[in-house]
């Protein structure tokens, strides 16, 4: 058992003790199609396993890598599913990217070189052309007028901060560590708690105890301990908000509110509400759906869905600050560039 698993289990046990104390299909190959629905010919329906105390068992390390984009590409219009040929092309390209030696002359344009990332090889098994399932067009909803005004204000402030140049230096400002993002500083990923596919570290661990679920995110080692006891939300705000959970049949529903706004998700801050749904649909699969709501940011709520699979191995600690050389090097290089510029003048 890993130290991380032991630590989370201990945290769940402590949380439970504290709570008790304080409470005294096939179409032509060229056609875009949805996966065939399970039917009687497919055998008995899957029955989710249970924990020793009777809750559906979601425990394990789950991999949510996928090359399916969050938003549908505009040229696909309202087409919901990829064709077989498109899937073969997309997955072939992703496989070559992962397997071939990197081109040392190609600019990375990333904090990490592209060959050090791992976004996955496969489209989601739903075959959809986007992770977004609502709105039906697979695209982010429009921003509200207030959100557009906030966006314009931030852009104006950025231009003012950059002075006469009007644009930030390549790679962004680096006068201080405070100029860098919370993710680069290893404080929070800023994903509003929801496991959304990214460049690498696309894994979560789920650990359960009576009355609690812990969701450990590999990226930036963030952990949410979710009470299932029906307790009300408090007024405590944090980067990842405050979560409460419940069971709807075999589905774990996690609702998160009380975001501090210091790590906004796509512009949404303190008014954001996130609802996640986790359902064990096979021994090695968890169906996941998430809905984001903020009527001060988007014209309507929007939802994304995909399938997680059993991870290839253990979830290890993301020990960013045992040696966050990336942040130190960004600041050192900025000072080197300033000294070089001063010598040339």
Short mmCIF file of C-alpha atoms in Angstrom, two decimals:
data_model
loop_
_atom_site.label_atom_id
_atom_site.label_comp_id
_atom_site.label_asym_id
_atom_site.label_seq_id
_atom_site.Cartn_x
_atom_site.Cartn_y
_atom_site.Cartn_z
CA UNK A 1 0.00 0.00 0.00
CA UNK A 2 1.44 3.42 -0.97
CA UNK A 3 2.10 6.14 1.58
CA UNK A 4 -0.42 8.34 -0.24
CA UNK A 5 -3.15 5.69 0.03
CA UNK A 6 -2.33 5.20 3.73
CA UNK A 7 -2.41 8.94 4.35
CA UNK A 8 -5.75 9.41 2.62
CA UNK A 9 -7.24 6.43 4.45
CA UNK A 10 -6.04 7.92 7.72
CA UNK A 11 -7.58 11.26 6.78
CA UNK A 12 -10.90 9.59 6.05
CA UNK A 13 -10.82 7.76 9.36
CA UNK A 14 -10.01 11.00 11.17
CA UNK A 15 -12.81 12.82 9.36
CA UNK A 16 -15.29 10.09 10.29
CA UNK A 17 -14.18 10.20 13.92
CA UNK A 18 -14.45 13.99 13.99
CA UNK A 19 -17.94 13.87 12.48
CA UNK A 20 -19.09 11.31 15.04
CA UNK A 21 -17.67 13.30 17.88
CA UNK A 22 -19.17 16.60 16.81
CA UNK A 23 -22.51 15.10 15.92
CA UNK A 24 -22.97 12.88 19.03
CA UNK A 25 -23.64 -0.93 -32.89
CA UNK A 26 -22.48 -1.25 -36.47
CA UNK A 27 -23.11 1.19 -39.43
CA UNK A 28 -21.06 1.48 -42.66
CA UNK A 29 -17.42 2.16 -41.81
CA UNK A 30 -17.54 5.61 -43.38
CA UNK A 31 -20.58 6.73 -41.36
CA UNK A 32 -20.41 8.68 -38.12
CA UNK A 33 -22.13 6.59 -35.52
CA UNK A 34 -22.72 6.22 -31.81
CA UNK A 35 -21.53 3.11 -29.95
CA UNK A 36 -24.09 0.29 -29.92
CA UNK A 37 -26.23 0.24 -26.80
CA UNK A 38 -26.04 -2.78 -24.55
CA UNK A 39 -28.97 -5.14 -24.93
CA UNK A 40 -30.10 -8.59 -23.83
CA UNK A 41 -27.73 -10.26 -26.29
CA UNK A 42 -24.81 -8.58 -24.55
CA UNK A 43 -25.29 -10.62 -21.38
CA UNK A 44 -26.44 -9.58 -17.92
CA UNK A 45 -26.25 -5.93 -16.97
CA UNK A 46 -23.24 -4.89 -14.92
CA UNK A 47 -23.81 -4.75 -11.17
CA UNK A 48 -21.53 -2.35 -9.37
CA UNK A 49 -19.54 -3.92 -6.52
CA UNK A 50 -20.24 -2.80 -2.97
CA UNK A 51 -18.03 -1.75 -0.10
CA UNK A 52 -18.25 -3.65 3.17
CA UNK A 53 -20.68 -0.99 4.45
CA UNK A 54 -22.90 -1.22 1.36
CA UNK A 55 -21.99 1.80 -0.82
CA UNK A 56 -21.20 1.35 -4.52
CA UNK A 57 -17.45 0.77 -4.77
CA UNK A 58 -15.61 3.34 -6.91
CA UNK A 59 -12.23 2.80 -5.32
CA UNK A 60 -9.12 2.61 -7.45
CA UNK A 61 -6.87 4.67 -9.68
CA UNK A 62 -8.72 5.93 -12.76
CA UNK A 63 -7.17 7.20 -16.00
CA UNK A 64 -9.07 9.88 -17.93
CA UNK A 65 -6.67 10.53 -20.80
CA UNK A 66 -8.37 11.15 -24.13
CA UNK A 67 -7.56 12.93 -27.37
CA UNK A 68 -11.21 13.92 -27.80
CA UNK A 69 -11.23 17.74 -27.59
CA UNK A 70 -13.30 19.60 -25.06
CA UNK A 71 -15.06 21.54 -27.83
CA UNK A 72 -16.17 20.30 -31.25
CA UNK A 73 -14.11 21.66 -34.12
CA UNK A 74 -16.10 24.31 -36.02
CA UNK A 75 -15.77 22.50 -39.36
CA UNK A 76 -17.69 19.52 -37.90
CA UNK A 77 -20.74 21.75 -37.36
CA UNK A 78 -23.46 19.73 -35.61
CA UNK A 79 -21.95 16.30 -36.28
CA UNK A 80 -21.94 14.48 -32.95
CA UNK A 81 -19.82 11.41 -33.77
CA UNK A 82 -16.56 10.67 -35.55
CA UNK A 83 -16.41 8.24 -38.47
CA UNK A 84 -14.22 5.14 -38.29
CA UNK A 85 -11.79 6.77 -40.71
CA UNK A 86 -11.52 9.91 -38.60
CA UNK A 87 -10.89 7.88 -35.45
CA UNK A 88 -8.18 5.87 -37.20
CA UNK A 89 -6.54 9.07 -38.40
CA UNK A 90 -6.70 10.81 -35.02
CA UNK A 91 -5.48 7.81 -33.05
CA UNK A 92 -2.77 7.05 -35.60
CA UNK A 93 -1.45 10.60 -35.31
CA UNK A 94 -1.54 10.43 -31.51
CA UNK A 95 0.28 7.09 -31.53
CA UNK A 96 3.04 8.43 -33.77
CA UNK A 97 3.41 11.43 -31.52
CA UNK A 98 3.89 9.17 -28.50
CA UNK A 99 6.12 6.55 -30.16
CA UNK A 100 8.41 8.42 -32.51
CA UNK A 101 11.60 10.12 -31.39
CA UNK A 102 11.03 13.86 -30.89
CA UNK A 103 12.34 16.40 -33.35
CA UNK A 104 15.04 18.30 -31.42
CA UNK A 105 14.63 21.31 -33.72
CA UNK A 106 10.89 21.70 -33.18
CA UNK A 107 9.98 24.51 -30.74
CA UNK A 108 8.08 23.18 -27.73
CA UNK A 109 6.07 26.35 -26.93
CA UNK A 110 5.36 24.70 -23.59
CA UNK A 111 6.86 24.76 -20.12
CA UNK A 112 7.48 21.04 -20.76
CA UNK A 113 8.78 19.65 -24.03
CA UNK A 114 5.97 17.98 -25.98
CA UNK A 115 7.56 14.54 -25.75
CA UNK A 116 7.35 14.73 -21.93
CA UNK A 117 3.56 15.11 -22.01
CA UNK A 118 0.99 12.31 -22.15
CA UNK A 119 -2.48 13.44 -23.27
CA UNK A 120 -3.40 9.95 -24.47
CA UNK A 121 -3.78 7.96 -27.67
CA UNK A 122 -7.50 7.24 -27.95
CA UNK A 123 -10.71 9.16 -28.60
CA UNK A 124 -13.35 8.65 -25.93
CA UNK A 125 -15.27 5.42 -26.41
CA UNK A 126 -18.47 7.42 -26.93
CA UNK A 127 -16.97 8.41 -30.33
CA UNK A 128 -18.30 11.94 -29.81
CA UNK A 129 -16.54 14.80 -31.53
CA UNK A 130 -16.33 16.75 -28.26
CA UNK A 131 -16.35 16.12 -24.54
CA UNK A 132 -19.03 18.79 -24.24
CA UNK A 133 -22.43 17.12 -24.55
CA UNK A 134 -24.56 20.15 -23.66
CA UNK A 135 -25.05 22.52 -25.44
CA UNK A 136 -25.75 20.01 -28.23
CA UNK A 137 -23.42 21.85 -30.62
CA UNK A 138 -20.48 20.66 -28.51
CA UNK A 139 -19.24 24.21 -27.93
CA UNK A 140 -18.85 26.42 -24.88
CA UNK A 141 -21.88 28.64 -24.34
CA UNK A 142 -21.63 32.36 -24.98
CA UNK A 143 -20.26 34.67 -22.31
CA UNK A 144 -22.69 36.96 -20.53
CA UNK A 145 -22.39 40.70 -21.04
CA UNK A 146 -20.89 41.05 -17.56
CA UNK A 147 -18.29 38.38 -18.34
CA UNK A 148 -17.34 40.11 -21.60
CA UNK A 149 -16.89 43.38 -19.69
CA UNK A 150 -14.67 41.67 -17.09
CA UNK A 151 -12.62 40.10 -19.87
CA UNK A 152 -12.12 43.46 -21.58
CA UNK A 153 -11.13 45.06 -18.26
CA UNK A 154 -8.51 42.35 -17.59
CA UNK A 155 -7.07 42.81 -21.07
CA UNK A 156 -6.87 46.58 -20.55
CA UNK A 157 -5.11 46.10 -17.22
CA UNK A 158 -2.64 43.71 -18.84
CA UNK A 159 -1.87 46.22 -21.58
CA UNK A 160 -1.33 48.96 -19.00
CA UNK A 161 0.97 46.73 -16.94
CA UNK A 162 3.07 46.00 -20.03
CA UNK A 163 3.69 49.69 -20.64
CA UNK A 164 4.68 51.03 -24.04
CA UNK A 165 5.24 47.56 -25.47
CA UNK A 166 1.54 46.83 -25.07
CA UNK A 167 2.19 43.08 -25.00
CA UNK A 168 3.84 40.82 -22.45
CA UNK A 169 7.29 39.41 -23.18
CA UNK A 170 7.45 35.96 -24.77
CA UNK A 171 6.40 33.44 -22.15
CA UNK A 172 4.69 36.08 -20.00
CA UNK A 173 5.88 38.45 -17.28
CA UNK A 174 8.43 37.13 -14.81
CA UNK A 175 9.34 40.09 -12.61
CA UNK A 176 8.37 37.96 -9.59
CA UNK A 177 6.97 34.52 -8.82
CA UNK A 178 3.64 36.28 -8.28
CA UNK A 179 3.52 37.01 -12.03
CA UNK A 180 3.31 33.30 -12.72
CA UNK A 181 0.19 31.16 -12.59
CA UNK A 182 -0.93 29.22 -9.55
CA UNK A 183 -0.31 26.03 -11.53
CA UNK A 184 3.30 26.95 -12.29
CA UNK A 185 3.72 27.76 -8.60
CA UNK A 186 2.33 24.30 -7.72
CA UNK A 187 -0.49 25.76 -5.61
CA UNK A 188 -3.55 24.60 -7.54
CA UNK A 189 -4.41 23.45 -11.02
CA UNK A 190 -7.49 25.67 -11.06
CA UNK A 191 -9.81 23.09 -12.60
CA UNK A 192 -12.64 23.73 -10.11
CA UNK A 193 -12.02 20.27 -8.68
CA UNK A 194 -13.32 18.43 -11.75
CA UNK A 195 -10.90 15.98 -13.43
CA UNK A 196 -10.68 17.53 -16.89
CA UNK A 197 -8.23 15.98 -19.41
CA UNK A 198 -4.99 17.90 -19.87
CA UNK A 199 -1.41 17.41 -21.13
CA UNK A 200 -0.35 14.86 -18.54
CA UNK A 201 -1.10 13.44 -15.06
CA UNK A 202 -4.65 12.49 -16.09
CA UNK A 203 -5.35 10.24 -13.11
CA UNK A 204 -7.38 10.31 -9.93
CA UNK A 205 -7.54 7.94 -6.99
CA UNK A 206 -10.86 7.33 -5.26
CA UNK A 207 -10.75 6.17 -1.64
CA UNK A 208 -13.93 5.52 0.36
CA UNK A 209 -14.84 5.26 4.02
CA UNK A 210 -18.21 5.16 5.80
CA UNK A 211 -19.78 8.56 5.16
CA UNK A 212 -16.90 9.95 3.11
CA UNK A 213 -15.23 9.77 -0.28
CA UNK A 214 -11.75 11.14 -1.00
CA UNK A 215 -10.79 12.10 -4.55
CA UNK A 216 -7.04 12.49 -5.01
CA UNK A 217 -5.94 14.35 -8.13
CA UNK A 218 -2.53 13.42 -9.50
CA UNK A 219 -2.00 16.91 -10.89
CA UNK A 220 -0.73 19.22 -8.12
CA UNK A 221 -1.57 16.46 -5.58
CA UNK A 222 -4.88 18.08 -4.59
CA UNK A 223 -7.28 15.99 -2.48
CA UNK A 224 -10.96 16.56 -1.82
CA UNK A 225 -12.61 14.84 1.14
CA UNK A 226 -16.32 14.74 0.34
CA UNK A 227 -18.83 14.22 3.18
CA UNK A 228 -21.85 12.08 2.34
CA UNK A 229 -23.76 12.78 5.56
CA UNK A 230 -26.16 15.39 4.20
CA UNK A 231 -24.39 18.24 6.01
CA UNK A 232 -25.00 21.74 4.73
CA UNK A 233 -22.47 23.91 2.95
CA UNK A 234 -20.57 26.32 5.18
CA UNK A 235 -19.30 29.81 4.33
CA UNK A 236 -15.71 28.61 4.00
CA UNK A 237 -14.24 29.43 0.59
CA UNK A 238 -11.15 27.89 -1.01
CA UNK A 239 -9.34 27.44 -4.32
CA UNK A 240 -11.18 24.17 -4.98
CA UNK A 241 -14.43 25.15 -3.29
CA UNK A 242 -16.36 23.05 -0.79
CA UNK A 243 -17.83 19.69 -1.81
CA UNK A 244 -20.81 17.68 -0.59
CA UNK A 245 -21.79 14.27 -1.95
CA UNK A 246 -24.73 11.91 -2.12
CA UNK A 247 -25.66 8.63 -3.78
CA UNK A 248 -28.32 8.50 -6.50
CA UNK A 249 -28.61 4.76 -7.02
CA UNK A 250 -25.14 3.61 -8.03
CA UNK A 251 -24.03 7.12 -9.01
CA UNK A 252 -21.92 9.30 -6.74
CA UNK A 253 -23.05 12.92 -7.12
CA UNK A 254 -20.59 15.55 -5.89
CA UNK A 255 -21.68 19.17 -5.76
CA UNK A 256 -19.06 21.88 -5.21
CA UNK A 257 -19.65 25.52 -4.30
CA UNK A 258 -17.87 28.22 -2.29
CA UNK A 259 -14.98 28.89 -4.64
CA UNK A 260 -12.71 31.69 -3.49
CA UNK A 261 -12.36 33.13 -7.00
CA UNK A 262 -8.57 33.27 -6.70
CA UNK A 263 -8.23 30.35 -9.11
CA UNK A 264 -10.98 31.10 -11.65
CA UNK A 265 -12.07 28.35 -14.02
CA UNK A 266 -12.47 29.71 -17.54
CA UNK A 267 -13.35 33.06 -16.02
CA UNK A 268 -15.90 31.71 -13.51
CA UNK A 269 -15.19 32.56 -9.88
CA UNK A 270 -17.16 32.83 -6.67
CA UNK A 271 -20.54 32.14 -8.30
CA UNK A 272 -19.43 28.86 -9.89
CA UNK A 273 -21.26 25.64 -9.02
CA UNK A 274 -19.97 22.28 -10.24
CA UNK A 275 -21.87 18.98 -10.21
CA UNK A 276 -19.97 15.75 -10.93
CA UNK A 277 -21.44 12.27 -11.46
CA UNK A 278 -19.35 9.11 -11.12
CA UNK A 279 -20.87 5.73 -12.07
CA UNK A 280 -19.07 2.37 -12.16
CA UNK A 281 -20.23 0.96 -15.51
CA UNK A 282 -17.84 -1.99 -15.79
CA UNK A 283 -15.11 -3.61 -13.69
CA UNK A 284 -12.54 -1.40 -15.41
CA UNK A 285 -14.60 1.70 -16.29
CA UNK A 286 -16.22 4.68 -14.58
CA UNK A 287 -18.65 6.90 -16.47
CA UNK A 288 -18.13 10.58 -15.62
CA UNK A 289 -20.25 13.65 -16.30
CA UNK A 290 -19.75 17.18 -15.02
CA UNK A 291 -21.91 20.29 -15.24
CA UNK A 292 -20.63 23.85 -14.73
CA UNK A 293 -23.04 26.63 -13.79
CA UNK A 294 -22.35 30.35 -13.35
CA UNK A 295 -25.00 32.73 -14.63
CA UNK A 296 -22.59 35.66 -14.25
CA UNK A 297 -20.12 33.99 -16.67
CA UNK A 298 -22.04 31.86 -19.19
CA UNK A 299 -25.39 32.29 -20.90
CA UNK A 300 -26.33 28.76 -19.85
CA UNK A 301 -24.89 25.80 -17.89
CA UNK A 302 -22.69 23.40 -19.85
CA UNK A 303 -21.80 19.73 -19.40
CA UNK A 304 -18.99 17.40 -20.45
CA UNK A 305 -18.82 13.60 -20.27
CA UNK A 306 -16.30 10.83 -20.86
CA UNK A 307 -15.28 7.37 -19.62
CA UNK A 308 -12.42 6.72 -17.19
CA UNK A 309 -10.50 3.45 -17.30
CA UNK A 310 -8.41 1.53 -14.81
CA UNK A 311 -4.99 3.20 -14.68
CA UNK A 312 -1.85 1.43 -15.83
CA UNK A 313 -0.21 1.57 -12.40
CA UNK A 314 0.02 3.22 -9.02
CA UNK A 315 -0.65 6.90 -8.35
CA UNK A 316 2.54 8.49 -7.10
CA UNK A 317 3.00 11.78 -5.33
CA UNK A 318 3.24 14.87 -7.51
CA UNK A 319 6.09 16.33 -5.43
CA UNK A 320 6.32 19.61 -7.29
CA UNK A 321 7.95 21.66 -4.55
CA UNK A 322 10.65 19.17 -3.68
CA UNK A 323 12.36 20.75 -6.65
CA UNK A 324 10.21 23.14 -8.69
CA UNK A 325 13.08 23.93 -11.02
CA UNK A 326 10.73 25.18 -13.70
CA UNK A 327 9.67 28.24 -11.70
CA UNK A 328 13.20 29.01 -10.54
CA UNK A 329 14.54 28.70 -14.09
CA UNK A 330 11.82 31.00 -15.48
CA UNK A 331 12.86 33.73 -13.04
CA UNK A 332 16.60 33.13 -13.55
CA UNK A 333 16.26 33.29 -17.33
CA UNK A 334 14.27 36.53 -17.09
CA UNK A 335 17.07 38.11 -15.01
CA UNK A 336 19.67 36.81 -17.49
CA UNK A 337 17.75 38.40 -20.35
CA UNK A 338 17.57 41.71 -18.46
CA UNK A 339 21.34 41.70 -17.82
CA UNK A 340 22.04 40.85 -21.47
CA UNK A 341 19.78 43.69 -22.61
CA UNK A 342 21.53 46.14 -20.24
CA UNK A 343 24.96 45.15 -21.57
CA UNK A 344 23.88 45.67 -25.17
CA UNK A 345 22.66 49.24 -24.50
#
